[in-house]
PDB file of C-alpha atoms in Angstrom:
ATOM      1  CA  MET A   1      -0.158   0.022   0.126  1.00 32.00           C
ATOM      2  CA  THR A   2       1.444   3.642  -1.011  1.00 33.00           C
ATOM      3  CA  GLU A   3       2.253   6.724   1.222  1.00 35.00           C
ATOM      4  CA  ALA A   4      -0.811   8.233  -0.718  1.00 35.00           C
ATOM      5  CA  PHE A   5      -3.886   5.941   0.410  1.00 37.00           C
ATOM      6  CA  SER A   6      -3.359   7.103   3.969  1.00 45.00           C
ATOM      7  CA  VAL A   7      -4.154  10.801   3.397  1.00 48.00           C
ATOM      8  CA  PRO A   8      -7.136  12.084   4.256  1.00 54.00           C
ATOM      9  CA  PRO A   9      -9.816  12.523   1.571  1.00 56.00           C
ATOM     10  CA  ALA A  10     -10.882  16.268   0.642  1.00 57.00           C
ATOM     11  CA  PRO A  11     -14.360  17.174   0.803  1.00 62.00           C
ATOM     12  CA  GLY A  12     -15.828  16.785  -3.022  1.00 69.00           C
ATOM     13  CA  PRO A  13     -18.114  19.519  -4.544  1.00 81.00           C
ATOM     14  CA  ARG A  14     -21.323  17.924  -3.533  1.00 85.00           C
ATOM     15  CA  LEU A  15     -20.754  18.602  -0.096  1.00 91.00           C
ATOM     16  CA  ALA A  16     -20.019  22.321  -0.356  1.00 91.00           C
ATOM     17  CA  ALA A  17     -22.234  22.701  -2.758  1.00 91.00           C
ATOM     18  CA  ALA A  18     -24.975  21.459  -0.430  1.00 92.00           C
ATOM     19  CA  VAL A  19     -23.964  23.252   2.505  1.00 94.00           C
ATOM     20  CA  GLU A  20     -24.123  26.220   0.654  1.00 93.00           C
ATOM     21  CA  ARG A  21     -27.579  25.431  -0.589  1.00 93.00           C
ATOM     22  CA  VAL A  22     -28.752  24.342   3.283  1.00 95.00           C
ATOM     23  CA  VAL A  23     -27.052  27.967   4.756  1.00 95.00           C
ATOM     24  CA  ARG A  24     -28.710  30.249   1.914  1.00 93.00           C
ATOM     25  CA  LEU A  25     -32.022  27.978   3.190  1.00 93.00           C
ATOM     26  CA  GLY A  26     -31.562  28.386   6.870  1.00 94.00           C
ATOM     27  CA  ALA A  27     -30.634  32.126   6.202  1.00 93.00           C
ATOM     28  CA  GLY A  28     -34.602  32.662   4.381  1.00 91.00           C
ATOM     29  CA  LEU A  29     -36.104  30.717   7.323  1.00 92.00           C
ATOM     30  CA  GLY A  30     -34.178  33.168   9.998  1.00 93.00           C
ATOM     31  CA  ARG A  31     -32.029  30.468  11.259  1.00 93.00           C
ATOM     32  CA  SER A  32     -28.098  30.380  11.732  1.00 94.00           C
ATOM     33  CA  ARG A  33     -25.639  28.113  10.254  1.00 94.00           C
ATOM     34  CA  ASP A  34     -24.659  26.255  13.372  1.00 93.00           C
ATOM     35  CA  GLU A  35     -28.780  25.664  14.011  1.00 94.00           C
ATOM     36  CA  ILE A  36     -29.215  23.626  10.680  1.00 95.00           C
ATOM     37  CA  LEU A  37     -25.902  22.091  10.544  1.00 96.00           C
ATOM     38  CA  GLY A  38     -24.877  21.118  14.199  1.00 96.00           C
ATOM     39  CA  PRO A  39     -21.983  19.100  14.499  1.00 96.00           C
ATOM     40  CA  GLU A  40     -23.275  16.969  17.113  1.00 96.00           C
ATOM     41  CA  ALA A  41     -26.707  16.037  15.372  1.00 95.00           C
ATOM     42  CA  LEU A  42     -24.559  15.157  12.011  1.00 97.00           C
ATOM     43  CA  HIS A  43     -22.513  13.443  13.668  1.00 96.00           C
ATOM     44  CA  HIS A  44     -25.228  11.028  14.757  1.00 94.00           C
ATOM     45  CA  ALA A  45     -27.204  10.873  11.773  1.00 94.00           C
ATOM     46  CA  CYS A  46     -24.247   9.910   9.238  1.00 95.00           C
ATOM     47  CA  GLY A  47     -21.957   8.070  11.794  1.00 95.00           C
ATOM     48  CA  VAL A  48     -19.145  10.208  10.762  1.00 95.00           C
ATOM     49  CA  PRO A  49     -16.666  11.185  13.594  1.00 95.00           C
ATOM     50  CA  LEU A  50     -17.418  14.498  15.345  1.00 95.00           C
ATOM     51  CA  GLU A  51     -14.222  15.992  14.930  1.00 96.00           C
ATOM     52  CA  VAL A  52     -14.408  15.014  11.158  1.00 96.00           C
ATOM     53  CA  VAL A  53     -17.823  16.203  11.037  1.00 96.00           C
ATOM     54  CA  ARG A  54     -16.333  19.643  11.955  1.00 96.00           C
ATOM     55  CA  ALA A  55     -13.546  19.597   9.562  1.00 96.00           C
ATOM     56  CA  LEU A  56     -15.527  18.432   6.660  1.00 95.00           C
ATOM     57  CA  LEU A  57     -17.928  21.361   7.100  1.00 95.00           C
ATOM     58  CA  GLN A  58     -15.111  23.597   7.266  1.00 93.00           C
ATOM     59  CA  GLY A  59     -13.980  22.738   3.758  1.00 91.00           C
ATOM     60  CA  ARG A  60     -10.679  20.830   5.173  1.00 92.00           C
ATOM     61  CA  PRO A  61      -9.341  17.331   4.354  1.00 90.00           C
ATOM     62  CA  ALA A  62     -10.357  14.750   6.578  1.00 90.00           C
ATOM     63  CA  GLY A  63     -11.909  11.341   7.200  1.00 88.00           C
ATOM     64  CA  GLU A  64     -10.894   7.822   7.650  1.00 83.00           C
ATOM     65  CA  PRO A  65      -9.690   6.266   4.046  1.00 85.00           C
ATOM     66  CA  ASP A  66      -9.603   2.615   5.223  1.00 91.00           C
ATOM     67  CA  ILE A  67     -12.916   1.124   4.756  1.00 92.00           C
ATOM     68  CA  HIS A  68     -13.166  -1.339   7.634  1.00 93.00           C
ATOM     69  CA  GLU A  69     -11.846   1.337   9.938  1.00 93.00           C
ATOM     70  CA  ARG A  70     -15.212   3.505   8.835  1.00 94.00           C
ATOM     71  CA  PHE A  71     -17.039   0.418   9.076  1.00 96.00           C
ATOM     72  CA  ARG A  72     -15.951   0.265  12.919  1.00 95.00           C
ATOM     73  CA  GLN A  73     -16.249   3.356  13.988  1.00 94.00           C
ATOM     74  CA  ARG A  74     -20.099   3.494  12.658  1.00 96.00           C
ATOM     75  CA  LEU A  75     -20.780   0.114  14.547  1.00 97.00           C
ATOM     76  CA  ASP A  76     -19.523   1.032  17.655  1.00 96.00           C
ATOM     77  CA  LEU A  77     -21.416   4.377  17.238  1.00 95.00           C
ATOM     78  CA  LEU A  78     -24.779   2.431  16.542  1.00 96.00           C
ATOM     79  CA  HIS A  79     -24.301   0.013  18.842  1.00 97.00           C
ATOM     80  CA  GLU A  80     -23.637   3.050  21.581  1.00 96.00           C
ATOM     81  CA  THR A  81     -26.312   5.211  20.592  1.00 94.00           C
ATOM     82  CA  CYS A  82     -29.141   2.724  19.043  1.00 95.00           C
ATOM     83  CA  ARG A  83     -30.329   1.004  22.135  1.00 95.00           C
ATOM     84  CA  LYS A  84     -33.603  -0.957  23.621  1.00 95.00           C
ATOM     85  CA  ASP A  85     -36.301   0.585  25.051  1.00 93.00           C
ATOM     86  CA  ASN A  86     -35.186   0.047  28.753  1.00 95.00           C
ATOM     87  CA  GLY A  87     -31.971   2.094  27.444  1.00 95.00           C
ATOM     88  CA  ARG A  88     -29.537  -0.917  27.653  1.00 96.00           C
ATOM     89  CA  LYS A  89     -27.343  -1.832  24.672  1.00 97.00           C
ATOM     90  CA  PHE A  90     -28.254  -4.563  22.191  1.00 97.00           C
ATOM     91  CA  SER A  91     -26.267  -7.599  23.186  1.00 97.00           C
ATOM     92  CA  HIS A  92     -24.039  -9.718  20.405  1.00 97.00           C
ATOM     93  CA  GLY A  93     -26.758 -12.350  20.559  1.00 97.00           C
ATOM     94  CA  GLU A  94     -30.090 -10.405  20.240  1.00 98.00           C
ATOM     95  CA  ILE A  95     -28.283  -8.601  17.499  1.00 98.00           C
ATOM     96  CA  ALA A  96     -27.280 -12.099  15.804  1.00 98.00           C
ATOM     97  CA  ARG A  97     -30.673 -13.607  16.315  1.00 97.00           C
ATOM     98  CA  GLU A  98     -32.343 -10.457  14.708  1.00 97.00           C
ATOM     99  CA  SER A  99     -29.943  -9.826  11.791  1.00 97.00           C
ATOM    100  CA  GLY A 100     -29.500 -13.798  11.031  1.00 97.00           C
ATOM    101  CA  ILE A 101     -25.514 -13.237  11.474  1.00 98.00           C
ATOM    102  CA  SER A 102     -24.148 -15.768  13.943  1.00 97.00           C
ATOM    103  CA  ARG A 103     -23.217 -14.875  16.800  1.00 97.00           C
ATOM    104  CA  GLN A 104     -19.589 -15.728  16.597  1.00 97.00           C
ATOM    105  CA  GLN A 105     -19.597 -13.627  13.427  1.00 98.00           C
ATOM    106  CA  VAL A 106     -21.374 -10.639  15.119  1.00 98.00           C
ATOM    107  CA  GLN A 107     -18.615 -10.770  18.104  1.00 97.00           C
ATOM    108  CA  ALA A 108     -15.693 -10.887  15.682  1.00 97.00           C
ATOM    109  CA  LEU A 109     -17.219  -7.653  13.507  1.00 97.00           C
ATOM    110  CA  PHE A 110     -17.588  -5.834  16.873  1.00 96.00           C
ATOM    111  CA  GLY A 111     -13.939  -7.147  17.715  1.00 94.00           C
ATOM    112  CA  GLY A 112     -12.350  -6.057  14.611  1.00 93.00           C
ATOM    113  CA  HIS A 113     -11.609  -9.745  14.279  1.00 94.00           C
ATOM    114  CA  ARG A 114     -13.417 -10.072  10.752  1.00 94.00           C
ATOM    115  CA  ARG A 115     -13.695  -7.939   7.723  1.00 94.00           C
ATOM    116  CA  PRO A 116     -17.379  -7.080   7.053  1.00 96.00           C
ATOM    117  CA  THR A 117     -19.119  -8.509   3.627  1.00 96.00           C
ATOM    118  CA  MET A 118     -21.520  -6.716   1.919  1.00 96.00           C
ATOM    119  CA  ASP A 119     -24.367  -8.850   3.664  1.00 97.00           C
ATOM    120  CA  HIS A 120     -22.799  -8.439   6.771  1.00 97.00           C
ATOM    121  CA  CYS A 121     -23.462  -4.550   6.523  1.00 97.00           C
ATOM    122  CA  ALA A 122     -27.008  -4.989   4.860  1.00 97.00           C
ATOM    123  CA  ARG A 123     -28.057  -7.126   7.282  1.00 98.00           C
ATOM    124  CA  LEU A 124     -26.788  -4.648  10.441  1.00 98.00           C
ATOM    125  CA  GLU A 125     -27.828  -1.379   8.544  1.00 97.00           C
ATOM    126  CA  ARG A 126     -31.494  -2.993   8.489  1.00 97.00           C
ATOM    127  CA  PHE A 127     -31.255  -3.995  12.079  1.00 97.00           C
ATOM    128  CA  PHE A 128     -30.367  -0.623  13.570  1.00 97.00           C
ATOM    129  CA  GLY A 129     -32.587   0.857  10.903  1.00 95.00           C
ATOM    130  CA  ARG A 130     -29.975   2.919   9.157  1.00 95.00           C
ATOM    131  CA  PRO A 131     -29.905   3.202   5.551  1.00 92.00           C
ATOM    132  CA  ALA A 132     -28.193   1.335   2.782  1.00 92.00           C
ATOM    133  CA  GLY A 133     -24.491   2.545   2.611  1.00 93.00           C
ATOM    134  CA  PHE A 134     -24.386   3.755   6.438  1.00 95.00           C
ATOM    135  CA  LEU A 135     -21.776   1.589   7.510  1.00 96.00           C
ATOM    136  CA  GLN A 136     -19.064   1.676   4.454  1.00 93.00           C
ATOM    137  CA  SER A 137     -19.714   5.008   2.532  1.00 94.00           C
ATOM    138  CA  GLU A 138     -16.827   7.505   2.435  1.00 93.00           C
ATOM    139  CA  ASP A 139     -17.215  10.166   5.349  1.00 94.00           C
ATOM    140  CA  ALA A 140     -17.504  13.200   2.567  1.00 93.00           C
ATOM    141  CA  GLU A 141     -20.472  10.795   0.932  1.00 92.00           C
ATOM    142  CA  ALA A 142     -21.976  10.242   4.305  1.00 94.00           C
ATOM    143  CA  LEU A 143     -21.910  13.781   5.628  1.00 95.00           C
ATOM    144  CA  SER A 144     -23.695  14.741   2.087  1.00 94.00           C
ATOM    145  CA  CYS A 145     -26.702  12.715   2.612  1.00 93.00           C
ATOM    146  CA  ALA A 146     -27.033  13.867   6.169  1.00 95.00           C
ATOM    147  CA  VAL A 147     -26.921  17.846   4.841  1.00 96.00           C
ATOM    148  CA  ALA A 148     -29.085  16.440   2.079  1.00 93.00           C
ATOM    149  CA  ALA A 149     -31.628  15.493   4.953  1.00 93.00           C
ATOM    150  CA  VAL A 150     -31.382  18.889   6.700  1.00 95.00           C
ATOM    151  CA  GLU A 151     -32.003  20.563   3.064  1.00 94.00           C
ATOM    152  CA  LYS A 152     -35.008  18.495   2.434  1.00 92.00           C
ATOM    153  CA  THR A 153     -36.578  18.898   5.348  1.00 93.00           C
ATOM    154  CA  LEU A 154     -36.077  22.963   5.285  1.00 93.00           C
ATOM    155  CA  LEU A 155     -37.391  22.823   1.509  1.00 92.00           C
ATOM    156  CA  GLN A 156     -40.629  21.584   3.366  1.00 91.00           C
ATOM    157  CA  GLU A 157     -40.419  24.363   5.845  1.00 91.00           C
ATOM    158  CA  HIS A 158     -40.154  26.982   3.190  1.00 88.00           C
ATOM    159  CA  ARG A 159     -43.410  25.197   1.536  1.00 88.00           C
ATOM    160  CA  GLU A 160     -45.307  25.163   4.529  1.00 88.00           C
ATOM    161  CA  ARG A 161     -44.416  28.755   5.425  1.00 87.00           C
ATOM    162  CA  SER A 162     -45.315  30.158   1.592  1.00 84.00           C
ATOM    163  CA  GLU A 163     -48.440  28.480   1.543  1.00 81.00           C
ATOM    164  CA  ARG A 164     -49.208  30.158   5.430  1.00 82.00           C
ATOM    165  CA  ASP A 165     -48.147  33.484   3.830  1.00 79.00           C
ATOM    166  CA  ALA A 166     -50.180  33.085   0.838  1.00 77.00           C
ATOM    167  CA  LEU A 167     -53.474  32.218   2.764  1.00 76.00           C
ATOM    168  CA  ALA A 168     -52.871  35.114   5.020  1.00 76.00           C
ATOM    169  CA  ALA A 169     -52.520  37.226   2.123  1.00 75.00           C
ATOM    170  CA  ALA A 170     -55.674  35.571   0.698  1.00 68.00           C
ATOM    171  CA  PRO A 171     -59.072  38.198   1.179  1.00 65.00           C
ATOM    172  CA  ALA A 172     -61.809  36.844   3.460  1.00 57.00           C
ATOM    173  CA  GLY A 173     -64.662  34.582   2.658  1.00 53.00           C
ATOM    174  CA  ALA A 174     -64.809  31.880   0.548  1.00 51.00           C
ATOM    175  CA  GLY A 175     -62.063  29.269   0.524  1.00 56.00           C
ATOM    176  CA  ARG A 176     -58.983  30.377  -1.486  1.00 55.00           C
ATOM    177  CA  ARG A 177     -58.044  28.547  -5.081  1.00 58.00           C
ATOM    178  CA  PRO A 178     -54.580  27.946  -5.554  1.00 59.00           C
ATOM    179  CA  SER A 179     -53.036  29.566  -8.002  1.00 58.00           C
ATOM    180  CA  LEU A 180     -52.058  28.269 -11.472  1.00 54.00           C
ATOM    181  CA  TYR A 181     -48.047  28.347 -10.329  1.00 55.00           C
ATOM    182  CA  GLU A 182     -49.110  26.030  -7.143  1.00 57.00           C
ATOM    183  CA  ARG A 183     -51.111  23.776  -9.136  1.00 55.00           C
ATOM    184  CA  HIS A 184     -48.501  23.404 -11.396  1.00 56.00           C
ATOM    185  CA  GLY A 185     -45.700  22.705  -8.928  1.00 62.00           C
ATOM    186  CA  VAL A 186     -43.871  26.112 -10.210  1.00 64.00           C
ATOM    187  CA  ASP A 187     -43.274  27.545  -6.951  1.00 62.00           C
ATOM    188  CA  GLY A 188     -41.603  24.663  -6.002  1.00 65.00           C
ATOM    189  CA  ILE A 189     -39.661  24.758  -9.196  1.00 70.00           C
ATOM    190  CA  ALA A 190     -38.880  28.670  -8.530  1.00 67.00           C
ATOM    191  CA  LEU A 191     -37.371  27.546  -5.023  1.00 65.00           C
ATOM    192  CA  ARG A 192     -34.959  24.908  -6.090  1.00 68.00           C
ATOM    193  CA  ALA A 193     -33.922  27.527  -8.744  1.00 68.00           C
ATOM    194  CA  ALA A 194     -32.978  30.515  -6.406  1.00 63.00           C
ATOM    195  CA  LEU A 195     -30.774  28.139  -4.566  1.00 64.00           C
ATOM    196  CA  LEU A 196     -28.264  27.612  -7.685  1.00 66.00           C
ATOM    197  CA  PRO A 197     -25.784  29.834  -8.330  1.00 65.00           C
ATOM    198  CA  ASP A 198     -26.001  32.396 -11.120  1.00 64.00           C
ATOM    199  CA  ARG A 199     -24.571  29.738 -13.892  1.00 72.00           C
ATOM    200  CA  GLY A 200     -26.605  26.707 -13.020  1.00 71.00           C
ATOM    201  CA  ARG A 201     -29.468  29.106 -13.282  1.00 68.00           C
ATOM    202  CA  THR A 202     -28.439  30.408 -16.210  1.00 75.00           C
ATOM    203  CA  ARG A 203     -27.819  26.586 -17.844  1.00 79.00           C
ATOM    204  CA  LEU A 204     -31.594  25.810 -16.301  1.00 78.00           C
ATOM    205  CA  LEU A 205     -33.021  28.587 -18.356  1.00 77.00           C
ATOM    206  CA  GLU A 206     -31.051  27.493 -21.570  1.00 78.00           C
ATOM    207  CA  TRP A 207     -32.710  23.928 -20.600  1.00 83.00           C
ATOM    208  CA  LEU A 208     -35.986  25.026 -19.950  1.00 79.00           C
ATOM    209  CA  ASP A 209     -35.676  27.429 -23.112  1.00 77.00           C
ATOM    210  CA  HIS A 210     -34.614  24.300 -25.396  1.00 80.00           C
ATOM    211  CA  TYR A 211     -37.595  22.062 -23.835  1.00 80.00           C
ATOM    212  CA  LEU A 212     -40.209  24.109 -24.161  1.00 78.00           C
ATOM    213  CA  ASP A 213     -39.273  24.527 -28.090  1.00 77.00           C
ATOM    214  CA  HIS A 214     -39.135  20.870 -28.577  1.00 78.00           C
ATOM    215  CA  CYS A 215     -42.699  20.379 -26.689  1.00 80.00           C
ATOM    216  CA  MET A 216     -44.413  23.045 -28.942  1.00 75.00           C
ATOM    217  CA  ASP A 217     -42.521  21.513 -31.954  1.00 76.00           C
ATOM    218  CA  GLU A 218     -44.102  18.274 -30.703  1.00 74.00           C
ATOM    219  CA  GLY A 219     -47.065  19.523 -30.185  1.00 64.00           C
ATOM    220  CA  GLY A 220     -47.462  21.257 -33.463  1.00 56.00           C
ATOM    221  CA  ALA A 221     -46.785  18.185 -35.502  1.00 52.00           C
ATOM    222  CA  GLU A 222     -49.420  16.281 -33.466  1.00 53.00           C
ATOM    223  CA  GLN A 223     -51.971  18.731 -34.075  1.00 52.00           C
ATOM    224  CA  ASP A 224     -51.869  21.987 -36.202  1.00 50.00           C
ATOM    225  CA  PRO A 225     -54.070  24.427 -35.336  1.00 51.00           C
ATOM    226  CA  GLY A 226     -54.734  26.443 -38.028  1.00 51.00           C
ATOM    227  CA  PRO A 227     -53.595  30.028 -39.232  1.00 49.00           C
ATOM    228  CA  ALA A 228     -53.164  31.797 -35.984  1.00 47.00           C
ATOM    229  CA  GLY A 229     -56.406  33.267 -34.193  1.00 48.00           C
ATOM    230  CA  GLU A 230     -58.491  30.864 -36.463  1.00 49.00           C
ATOM    231  CA  ARG A 231     -61.241  29.158 -34.719  1.00 46.00           C
ATOM    232  CA  SER A 232     -63.237  25.801 -35.240  1.00 43.00           C
TER     233      SER A 232
END
């Protein structure tokens, strides 16, 4: 193994872009970066060590490059934090019975004496109620998934807030009918577009123009309405 493999990986552009979007969303809701991207909460959500979460959020290279060591770190975290209703940890025997892995293999996995297979990971992830890839994904990728979940929650809050504001602004009387934009989901599309950088919005508009031209060409070929302004 070469020395390069021991260098902590740098956070990818996906994580940096996700953090930027979430911070912008949070600011629109009047919430600070520390409030929406608390390292402690993200640490428990993705299994990445707390100090690594802090470093990656700051854009610094960090993380465990060895896949088996990452597995051990996250398995230990799950065993410590995912407990029974009485507050006690699950025993190796209970994990073995529920996951379908033999007790000897469970003990070896926890002790670091056996390398996990994909089947081991899948069974343990199901047992602890975590998504596929939780135990072995790279630290930056795991943190990106946790940040994406925060982004999804904030987008939902934005939609609910927009709906409340629209209802409050509607005239009193009969129930307000949703606008054309709301019925076709334009508000949600516009909200996502607002989170893009300028270059991204330009590319999105170019794509929309191209797609609309394509749809209009297809519609005209299927049903020619005749000369402009002519009615049947």
